[in-house]
CSV table of C-alpha atoms and ligand atoms in Angstrom, one decimal:
chain,number,residue,atom,x,y,z
A,1,MET,CA,-19.0,81.0,-133.2
A,2,ASP,CA,-19.5,83.4,-136.0
A,3,PRO,CA,-17.9,81.8,-139.1
A,4,THR,CA,-17.3,85.3,-140.4
A,5,ALA,CA,-15.4,86.2,-137.0
A,6,GLY,CA,-11.9,85.3,-138.9
A,7,SER,CA,-11.9,87.8,-141.9
A,8,ARG,CA,-12.7,90.6,-139.3
A,9,PRO,CA,-9.9,92.9,-137.8
A,10,ARG,CA,-8.2,92.0,-134.5
A,11,PRO,CA,-10.8,94.4,-131.8
A,12,ALA,CA,-8.2,97.3,-130.4
A,13,PRO,CA,-7.4,96.9,-126.7
A,14,ALA,CA,-9.8,99.7,-126.1
A,15,THR,CA,-12.5,97.4,-127.5
A,16,ASP,CA,-11.3,94.1,-125.7
A,17,VAL,CA,-11.4,95.6,-122.0
A,18,VAL,CA,-15.1,96.3,-122.6
A,19,HIS,CA,-16.1,93.1,-124.4
A,20,LEU,CA,-14.0,90.0,-123.1
A,21,GLY,CA,-14.3,87.8,-120.0
A,22,ARG,CA,-18.1,87.6,-120.4
A,23,PRO,CA,-20.7,84.8,-120.7
A,24,PRO,CA,-21.4,83.8,-124.6
A,25,ALA,CA,-24.2,85.9,-125.7
A,26,ALA,CA,-27.1,83.8,-125.5
A,27,PRO,CA,-30.9,85.2,-124.9
A,28,GLY,CA,-31.6,85.5,-121.1
A,29,VAL,CA,-27.7,84.9,-120.4
A,30,PRO,CA,-26.4,88.1,-118.2
A,31,VAL,CA,-23.9,90.4,-119.7
A,32,ASN,CA,-21.4,90.0,-116.6
A,33,PRO,CA,-19.8,87.1,-115.6
A,34,PRO,CA,-20.8,85.8,-111.9
A,35,VAL,CA,-19.3,86.2,-109.1
A,36,VAL,CA,-18.9,82.3,-108.4
A,37,LEU,CA,-18.8,81.8,-104.5
A,38,SER,CA,-18.0,77.8,-104.5
A,39,SER,CA,-15.4,76.4,-103.1
A,40,THR,CA,-16.1,73.2,-105.0
A,41,PHE,CA,-17.6,72.1,-108.1
A,42,HIS,CA,-19.5,68.7,-109.5
A,43,GLN,CA,-17.2,65.9,-110.2
A,44,GLY,CA,-16.3,65.0,-113.9
A,45,GLY,CA,-15.7,68.4,-115.1
A,46,GLU,CA,-12.7,70.4,-115.4
A,47,LEU,CA,-13.2,72.6,-112.1
A,48,ILE,CA,-12.1,70.6,-109.0
A,49,TYR,CA,-11.5,73.0,-106.5
A,50,GLY,CA,-11.4,76.4,-105.7
A,51,ARG,CA,-7.8,76.7,-104.8
A,52,ASP,CA,-6.9,75.7,-108.5
A,53,GLY,CA,-9.5,77.4,-110.5
A,54,ASN,CA,-12.7,79.9,-110.4
A,55,PRO,CA,-14.7,81.2,-113.2
A,56,THR,CA,-14.9,84.7,-112.0
A,57,TRP,CA,-10.6,84.5,-112.3
A,58,SER,CA,-11.3,82.9,-115.7
A,59,ALA,CA,-12.8,86.1,-116.8
A,60,LEU,CA,-10.3,88.4,-115.4
A,61,GLU,CA,-7.5,86.0,-116.7
A,62,GLU,CA,-9.2,86.3,-120.3
A,63,VAL,CA,-9.1,90.0,-120.5
A,64,ILE,CA,-5.3,90.6,-118.9
A,65,GLY,CA,-4.3,87.6,-121.2
A,66,ALA,CA,-5.5,88.8,-124.6
A,67,LEU,CA,-4.3,92.7,-123.5
A,68,GLU,CA,-0.9,91.5,-122.9
A,69,GLY,CA,-0.8,88.9,-125.7
A,70,GLY,CA,-0.4,85.6,-123.7
A,71,THR,CA,-2.1,83.6,-120.8
A,72,ALA,CA,-2.5,85.2,-117.6
A,73,VAL,CA,-2.9,83.7,-114.3
A,74,VAL,CA,-4.2,85.8,-111.3
A,75,PHE,CA,-2.8,86.2,-108.0
A,76,ALA,CA,-4.1,87.5,-104.7
A,77,SER,CA,-1.7,90.4,-105.1
A,78,GLY,CA,1.1,91.7,-107.4
A,79,LEU,CA,3.6,90.6,-104.8
A,80,ALA,CA,2.0,86.7,-104.9
A,81,ALA,CA,2.1,87.3,-108.7
A,82,ILE,CA,6.3,88.0,-108.5
A,83,ALA,CA,6.4,85.5,-105.4
A,84,ALA,CA,5.1,83.1,-107.9
A,85,VAL,CA,7.6,83.8,-111.0
A,86,LEU,CA,10.8,83.9,-108.6
A,87,GLU,CA,10.0,80.8,-106.5
A,88,SER,CA,10.1,79.0,-110.0
A,89,LEU,CA,13.6,79.5,-110.4
A,90,PRO,CA,15.7,76.6,-109.6
A,91,ILE,CA,17.8,77.1,-106.4
A,92,PRO,CA,20.2,79.2,-106.1
A,93,GLY,CA,18.3,81.3,-108.6
A,94,ARG,CA,20.3,84.3,-110.1
A,95,VAL,CA,18.5,87.6,-110.5
A,96,VAL,CA,19.6,91.0,-112.1
A,97,VAL,CA,17.1,93.3,-111.3
A,98,PRO,CA,16.8,97.4,-111.3
A,99,GLY,CA,18.1,98.9,-108.0
A,100,ASP,CA,15.2,101.4,-107.9
A,101,ALA,CA,12.7,98.2,-108.5
A,102,TYR,CA,9.4,98.3,-107.0
A,103,ASN,CA,10.4,98.2,-102.9
A,104,GLY,CA,8.2,95.0,-102.3
A,105,THR,CA,10.0,93.1,-105.2
A,106,ARG,CA,13.6,94.0,-103.3
A,107,ARG,CA,12.5,93.2,-100.2
A,108,PHE,CA,11.3,89.7,-101.6
A,109,LEU,CA,14.9,89.5,-103.1
A,110,ALA,CA,16.7,90.2,-99.8
A,111,ASP,CA,14.5,88.0,-97.8
A,112,VAL,CA,15.2,84.6,-100.0
A,113,ALA,CA,18.6,85.5,-100.7
A,114,GLY,CA,19.1,86.0,-97.1
A,115,ARG,CA,18.1,82.3,-96.8
A,116,GLY,CA,20.3,81.0,-99.4
A,117,ARG,CA,18.0,80.4,-102.0
A,118,LEU,CA,18.9,82.9,-104.6
A,119,ARG,CA,21.5,85.8,-105.4
A,120,TYR,CA,20.6,89.2,-106.8
A,121,ARG,CA,22.8,92.1,-108.2
A,122,THR,CA,21.4,95.2,-109.1
A,123,VAL,CA,21.7,97.5,-112.2
A,124,ASP,CA,20.5,101.0,-113.5
A,125,VAL,CA,18.1,99.7,-116.2
A,126,ALA,CA,18.5,102.5,-118.4
A,127,ASP,CA,22.1,101.7,-119.1
A,128,THR,CA,21.8,98.9,-121.6
A,129,GLU,CA,25.4,98.1,-121.6
A,130,ALA,CA,25.9,97.9,-118.0
A,131,VAL,CA,22.9,95.6,-117.4
A,132,LEU,CA,23.9,93.4,-120.2
A,133,SER,CA,27.5,93.2,-118.5
A,134,ALA,CA,26.2,92.6,-115.2
A,135,CYS,CA,24.1,89.8,-116.8
A,136,ALA,CA,27.1,88.4,-118.2
A,137,GLU,CA,29.3,88.1,-115.4
A,138,PHE,CA,27.1,87.5,-112.6
A,139,CYS,CA,25.0,84.5,-114.3
A,140,GLU,CA,28.4,82.9,-116.2
A,141,ALA,CA,30.2,82.7,-112.4
A,142,PRO,CA,30.6,79.4,-110.9
A,143,GLY,CA,28.0,77.9,-108.6
A,144,ARG,CA,24.9,77.8,-111.5
A,145,PRO,CA,21.7,76.6,-110.2
A,146,SER,CA,20.9,72.8,-110.8
A,147,GLY,CA,18.2,73.5,-113.3
A,148,ALA,CA,18.8,71.7,-116.7
A,149,ALA,CA,19.4,74.2,-119.6
A,150,GLY,CA,16.6,75.2,-121.1
A,151,GLU,CA,14.5,75.2,-117.9
A,152,PHE,CA,13.0,78.4,-116.8
A,153,GLY,CA,15.5,80.5,-114.9
A,154,ALA,CA,18.2,77.8,-115.4
A,155,GLY,CA,20.5,80.4,-117.0
A,156,GLY,CA,19.4,83.4,-114.7
A,157,VAL,CA,16.7,86.2,-114.8
A,158,LEU,CA,16.6,89.5,-116.1
A,159,TRP,CA,14.1,91.3,-113.8
A,160,LEU,CA,12.8,94.6,-115.5
A,161,GLU,CA,10.6,97.5,-114.8
A,162,SER,CA,10.2,100.5,-117.1
A,163,PRO,CA,9.2,103.1,-115.8
A,164,THR,CA,10.5,102.3,-112.7
A,165,ASN,CA,9.2,103.1,-109.5
A,166,PRO,CA,9.9,106.2,-108.5
A,167,LEU,CA,12.6,107.7,-110.9
A,168,LEU,CA,10.9,106.9,-113.8
A,169,ALA,CA,13.6,105.5,-115.7
A,170,ILE,CA,13.0,103.8,-119.1
A,171,ALA,CA,14.6,100.5,-119.8
A,172,ASP,CA,15.3,99.3,-123.5
A,173,LEU,CA,13.2,96.3,-123.3
A,174,ARG,CA,13.8,95.0,-126.9
A,175,ARG,CA,17.6,95.3,-126.7
A,176,LEU,CA,17.8,93.8,-123.2
A,177,THR,CA,15.2,91.2,-124.0
A,178,ALA,CA,17.4,90.0,-127.0
A,179,GLY,CA,20.7,90.8,-125.2
A,180,ALA,CA,19.8,88.7,-122.1
A,181,HIS,CA,18.0,86.1,-124.2
A,182,ASP,CA,21.5,85.9,-126.0
A,183,LEU,CA,23.3,85.4,-122.7
A,184,GLY,CA,20.7,82.4,-121.6
A,185,LEU,CA,18.9,84.5,-119.5
A,186,ASP,CA,14.8,84.9,-119.3
A,187,VAL,CA,13.3,88.1,-118.7
A,188,VAL,CA,10.7,88.8,-116.5
A,189,VAL,CA,9.3,92.6,-117.0
A,190,ASP,CA,6.7,94.3,-114.6
A,191,ASN,CA,4.5,96.1,-116.4
A,192,THR,CA,2.5,97.6,-113.5
A,193,PHE,CA,3.4,101.5,-114.0
A,194,ALA,CA,2.8,101.2,-118.0
A,195,SER,CA,-0.6,98.9,-117.9
A,196,PRO,CA,-0.6,96.8,-121.1
A,197,LEU,CA,-2.5,99.4,-122.6
A,198,LEU,CA,0.9,101.4,-123.3
A,199,GLN,CA,3.2,98.7,-123.4
A,200,GLN,CA,3.5,95.0,-124.4
A,201,PRO,CA,6.7,93.3,-123.1
A,202,LEU,CA,5.8,89.7,-124.3
A,203,GLY,CA,5.6,91.3,-127.9
A,204,LEU,CA,9.0,92.9,-127.3
A,205,GLY,CA,10.3,89.5,-126.5
A,206,ALA,CA,10.1,89.2,-122.6
A,207,ASP,CA,9.2,85.6,-121.1
A,208,VAL,CA,7.1,86.7,-118.2
A,209,VAL,CA,4.8,90.1,-117.5
A,210,VAL,CA,3.7,90.5,-114.1
A,211,HIS,CA,1.2,93.2,-113.0
A,212,SER,CA,0.3,94.5,-109.9
A,213,ALA,CA,-3.5,94.4,-110.5
A,214,THR,CA,-4.1,96.5,-107.8
A,215,LYS,CA,-3.2,99.8,-109.5
A,216,LEU,CA,-4.1,100.5,-112.9
A,217,LEU,CA,-6.1,97.3,-113.8
A,218,ALA,CA,-8.5,97.6,-111.1
A,219,GLY,CA,-7.9,101.2,-111.0
A,220,HIS,CA,-10.1,102.4,-108.0
A,221,SER,CA,-8.1,101.9,-104.9
A,222,ASP,CA,-10.6,99.2,-103.5
A,223,VAL,CA,-9.0,95.8,-104.4
A,224,ILE,CA,-5.5,93.7,-104.0
A,225,MET,CA,-5.0,91.8,-107.0
A,226,GLY,CA,-2.2,90.4,-109.0
A,227,ALA,CA,-1.4,88.5,-112.5
A,228,ALA,CA,1.4,87.0,-114.2
A,229,VAL,CA,1.2,86.6,-118.0
A,230,THR,CA,3.3,84.2,-120.3
A,231,ARG,CA,3.4,82.6,-123.7
A,232,ARG,CA,5.5,79.7,-122.4
A,233,ALA,CA,3.5,76.4,-121.7
A,234,ASP,CA,6.8,75.8,-118.9
A,235,ILE,CA,6.2,78.8,-117.3
A,236,LEU,CA,2.4,78.7,-117.4
A,237,ALA,CA,2.7,75.4,-115.5
A,238,HIS,CA,5.0,76.8,-112.9
A,239,LEU,CA,2.3,79.9,-112.3
A,240,THR,CA,-0.6,77.5,-111.6
A,241,THR,CA,1.5,75.0,-109.6
A,242,ARG,CA,2.7,77.8,-107.4
A,243,ARG,CA,-0.8,79.3,-106.7
A,244,SER,CA,-2.6,76.3,-106.2
A,245,LEU,CA,0.4,74.8,-103.7
A,246,HIS,CA,0.9,78.2,-102.0
A,247,GLY,CA,-2.7,78.5,-101.7
A,248,GLY,CA,-2.5,82.7,-101.1
A,249,VAL,CA,-5.5,82.6,-103.9
A,250,ALA,CA,-7.6,85.9,-105.2
A,251,GLY,CA,-11.5,85.9,-103.6
A,252,PRO,CA,-13.8,85.8,-106.5
A,253,TRP,CA,-15.5,88.9,-105.7
A,254,GLU,CA,-12.2,90.8,-105.6
A,255,ALA,CA,-11.5,89.0,-109.2
A,256,TRP,CA,-14.9,90.6,-110.1
A,257,LEU,CA,-14.1,94.1,-108.7
A,258,ALA,CA,-10.9,94.2,-110.8
A,259,LEU,CA,-12.6,93.0,-113.9
A,260,ARG,CA,-15.2,96.0,-113.2
A,261,GLY,CA,-12.5,97.9,-113.2
A,262,VAL,CA,-10.6,96.9,-116.3
A,263,ARG,CA,-13.8,97.8,-118.1
A,264,THR,CA,-13.0,101.5,-118.0
A,265,LEU,CA,-8.8,100.9,-118.2
A,266,ALA,CA,-8.5,102.4,-121.7
A,267,LEU,CA,-10.8,105.9,-120.8
A,268,ARG,CA,-8.6,106.0,-117.2
A,269,VAL,CA,-5.4,105.4,-119.1
A,270,GLU,CA,-6.0,108.2,-121.8
A,271,ARG,CA,-7.5,110.8,-119.4
A,272,ALA,CA,-5.1,110.1,-116.3
A,273,GLY,CA,-2.0,110.3,-119.2
A,274,ALA,CA,-3.3,113.5,-120.5
A,275,ASN,CA,-3.7,115.3,-117.0
A,276,ALA,CA,0.0,114.0,-116.2
A,277,PHE,CA,1.3,115.4,-119.5
A,278,THR,CA,-0.3,118.9,-118.3
A,279,LEU,CA,0.8,118.5,-114.8
A,280,ALA,CA,4.3,117.8,-115.4
A,281,GLU,CA,4.6,120.6,-117.8
A,282,ARG,CA,3.2,123.2,-115.3
A,283,LEU,CA,5.2,121.7,-112.6
A,284,ALA,CA,8.4,122.1,-114.7
A,285,ALA,CA,8.0,126.0,-115.0
A,286,HIS,CA,6.9,126.4,-111.3
A,287,PRO,CA,9.7,128.2,-109.0
A,288,GLY,CA,8.7,125.9,-106.2
A,289,VAL,CA,9.7,122.9,-108.1
A,290,VAL,CA,13.6,122.1,-108.6
A,291,SER,CA,13.2,119.4,-111.0
A,292,VAL,CA,10.6,117.1,-113.0
A,293,ARG,CA,10.8,113.3,-114.1
A,294,TYR,CA,8.0,112.5,-116.3
A,295,PRO,CA,8.9,110.2,-119.8
A,296,GLY,CA,6.5,112.4,-121.8
A,297,ARG,CA,9.0,115.7,-121.2
A,298,PRO,CA,11.9,116.2,-124.0
A,299,ASP,CA,14.2,116.5,-121.1
A,300,HIS,CA,13.9,113.1,-119.7
A,301,PRO,CA,16.8,110.9,-120.8
A,302,GLY,CA,14.4,107.8,-121.8
A,303,HIS,CA,12.0,110.5,-123.7
A,304,GLU,CA,12.5,109.0,-127.5
A,305,LEU,CA,13.0,105.3,-126.1
A,306,ALA,CA,9.7,105.8,-124.3
A,307,GLY,CA,7.8,107.0,-127.6
A,308,ARG,CA,9.2,104.2,-129.5
A,309,GLN,CA,8.1,101.3,-126.9
A,310,MET,CA,5.4,102.8,-125.5
A,311,LYS,CA,2.1,104.0,-126.4
A,312,GLY,CA,1.9,106.9,-124.2
A,313,TYR,CA,3.9,108.4,-121.2
A,314,GLY,CA,1.7,106.9,-118.4
A,315,SER,CA,0.1,108.7,-115.5
A,316,MET,CA,3.1,109.0,-113.0
A,317,VAL,CA,5.2,112.1,-112.7
A,318,SER,CA,7.9,112.4,-109.7
A,319,PHE,CA,9.6,115.9,-108.7
A,320,GLU,CA,11.2,117.5,-106.2
A,321,VAL,CA,10.3,120.1,-104.0
A,322,ALA,CA,12.2,123.0,-103.1
A,323,GLY,CA,13.3,123.0,-99.5
A,324,GLY,CA,14.3,118.9,-99.3
A,325,ALA,CA,12.6,117.1,-97.5
A,326,GLU,CA,11.0,119.4,-95.1
A,327,GLY,CA,9.5,121.6,-98.1
A,328,ALA,CA,8.3,118.6,-99.7
A,329,ASP,CA,6.2,117.0,-96.0
A,330,ALA,CA,5.3,120.8,-95.9
A,331,PHE,CA,4.0,120.8,-99.6
A,332,LEU,CA,2.1,117.4,-98.8
A,333,ALA,CA,0.3,118.6,-95.6
A,334,ARG,CA,-1.0,121.7,-97.4
A,335,LEU,CA,-2.6,119.5,-100.0
A,336,GLU,CA,-6.4,119.6,-100.1
A,337,LEU,CA,-7.8,117.7,-102.9
A,338,VAL,CA,-4.8,115.3,-103.8
A,339,THR,CA,-4.9,112.6,-101.5
A,340,VAL,CA,-1.3,112.0,-99.6
A,341,GLY,CA,-0.9,108.1,-99.4
A,342,THR,CA,1.2,105.4,-100.8
A,343,SER,CA,-0.2,103.2,-104.1
A,344,LEU,CA,-1.0,104.6,-107.6
A,345,GLY,CA,-3.1,103.8,-110.7
A,346,GLY,CA,-6.6,104.9,-108.8
A,347,VAL,CA,-8.9,107.2,-110.0
A,348,GLU,CA,-8.1,109.6,-107.4
A,349,THR,CA,-4.7,111.5,-107.5
A,350,LEU,CA,-2.3,110.8,-104.7
A,351,ALA,CA,1.1,111.6,-103.9
A,352,GLU,CA,3.7,110.8,-101.4
A,353,ARG,CA,7.1,111.3,-100.2
A,354,ARG,CA,9.1,108.4,-101.5
A,355,GLY,CA,12.0,108.7,-99.2
A,356,ARG,CA,10.3,108.7,-95.8
A,357,TRP,CA,10.3,104.8,-96.5
A,358,ALA,CA,12.8,102.5,-95.0
A,359,GLY,CA,14.8,101.2,-98.0
A,360,GLU,CA,14.0,104.3,-99.8
A,361,GLN,CA,17.1,106.6,-98.6
A,362,GLY,CA,18.6,106.0,-101.6
A,363,LEU,CA,16.2,108.3,-103.3
A,364,PRO,CA,16.5,112.4,-103.6
A,365,PRO,CA,14.5,113.4,-100.2
A,366,ALA,CA,12.5,116.2,-101.4
A,367,LEU,CA,11.5,113.6,-104.6
A,368,VAL,CA,7.5,113.4,-104.4
A,369,ARG,CA,5.6,110.7,-106.7
A,370,LEU,CA,2.1,111.8,-107.9
A,371,SER,CA,0.0,109.0,-109.5
A,372,VAL,CA,-2.2,111.5,-111.3
A,373,GLY,CA,-5.9,110.7,-111.4
A,374,ILE,CA,-8.7,111.5,-113.7
A,375,GLU,CA,-10.0,114.6,-112.0
A,376,ASP,CA,-10.3,117.6,-113.8
A,377,VAL,CA,-6.8,118.6,-114.6
A,378,GLU,CA,-7.4,122.2,-113.6
A,379,ASP,CA,-8.9,121.1,-110.3
A,380,ILE,CA,-5.6,119.0,-109.8
A,381,TRP,CA,-3.4,121.8,-110.7
A,382,GLN,CA,-5.2,124.3,-108.4
A,383,ASP,CA,-4.7,122.1,-105.6
A,384,LEU,CA,-0.7,121.6,-106.4
A,385,GLN,CA,0.0,125.2,-106.9
A,386,GLN,CA,-2.0,126.3,-103.4
A,387,ALA,CA,0.4,123.8,-101.9
A,388,LEU,CA,3.6,124.5,-103.7
A,389,PRO,CA,6.0,127.0,-102.3
A,390,VAL,CA,5.9,130.2,-104.0
A,391,THR,CA,9.7,131.0,-104.2
A,392,PRO,CA,12.6,128.6,-103.3
A,393,PRO,CA,13.2,128.8,-99.2
A,394,GLN,CA,16.5,130.0,-98.8
B,401,PLP,C1,2.2,97.9,-106.1
B,401,PLP,C2,3.1,97.3,-106.8
B,401,PLP,C3,3.6,95.7,-106.8
B,401,PLP,C4,3.0,94.8,-105.6
B,401,PLP,O1,1.7,95.1,-105.8
B,401,PLP,P1,0.2,94.7,-104.6
B,401,PLP,O2,-0.6,94.2,-105.5
B,401,PLP,O3,0.6,95.9,-104.0
B,401,PLP,O4,1.0,93.2,-103.7
B,401,PLP,C5,4.3,95.3,-107.7
B,401,PLP,N1,5.2,96.1,-108.8
B,401,PLP,C6,5.2,97.3,-108.6
B,401,PLP,C7,5.4,97.9,-109.6
B,401,PLP,C8,3.8,97.8,-108.0
B,401,PLP,O5,3.6,99.4,-108.2
């Protein structure tokens, strides 16, 4: 270690994404961590068996942990990370969750709730008072879970997303976290939409952060990966235990690909965010667009809050195309450059009509979710413009 290192300022996140998770510098040592394809390790060291740990996971965990300001545990998918957190709750768990939370999270909750292992209540996370009163009522009701006071989730869990998917509502993370803690709940934030470069929920008081690393972190639509991050030793123990015992672990090659993607995270987030800002403005001015939801626009109800708790407004834009579901489908069918598909956070711009999915019927039918990529913004706009209806159909 460099003895003067302590006196240097802590590197910025844009530097950490490039430099962390590498082997210690020494002559002849590779600059990149190896893909460690080994299920077993020589006896006597810390690493024992490949379901419990892998050096390529550790390299990725070092970067994600530093970005979020905690200790990261990587999983085979975002949903595996989410499942590990929710499976750590005492039974029956109590979860207050956004009504427009990620579809997979809601399906997971419905599945386990259907088998009596937890109960949940949905809320509008943009309404701070309503969320906190739901927490108070729901989690104080009789039939509290068996866990000892202070145990993770014993007083219930407030699950948060901000911005939400796909309505891009902004939750007041600091006030909600403080309020939930006062009521005895623990707080989990799914930070997939913002990325740790724009928002660090542990610093705002959250107990756990989860990520679909499939999206912005890995960033190239070529890998499925997830992560959970915490500062609490009890939660960390839960996460590593769940990962080992559930056994659906990430492959070392996938972890390496995700790490390779993370190297350019700062550049991608910056470029995609700038593109999104421009496109949101232009979409809002287009006669074929009924409404635009983007936290970077002053007409978004969470605009000021997003400005305070995020370092940018992100690369997701949702908008309603004129002509209802049919108008939106026709728009999507006319796209040539922009890919039509589900997912987000890749280098390529991706669009889909969310209301087509089962379980998303509550959404405006014409709502298109745009995950803005890093292409030249004029090319994206040219494609959107040629595909949009010129005048609203009657
Ligand atoms: C995609 C996504 C997930 C699930 O992640 P997978 O990697 O697909 O398992 C969770 N939360 C959000 C917000 C997502 O967009």
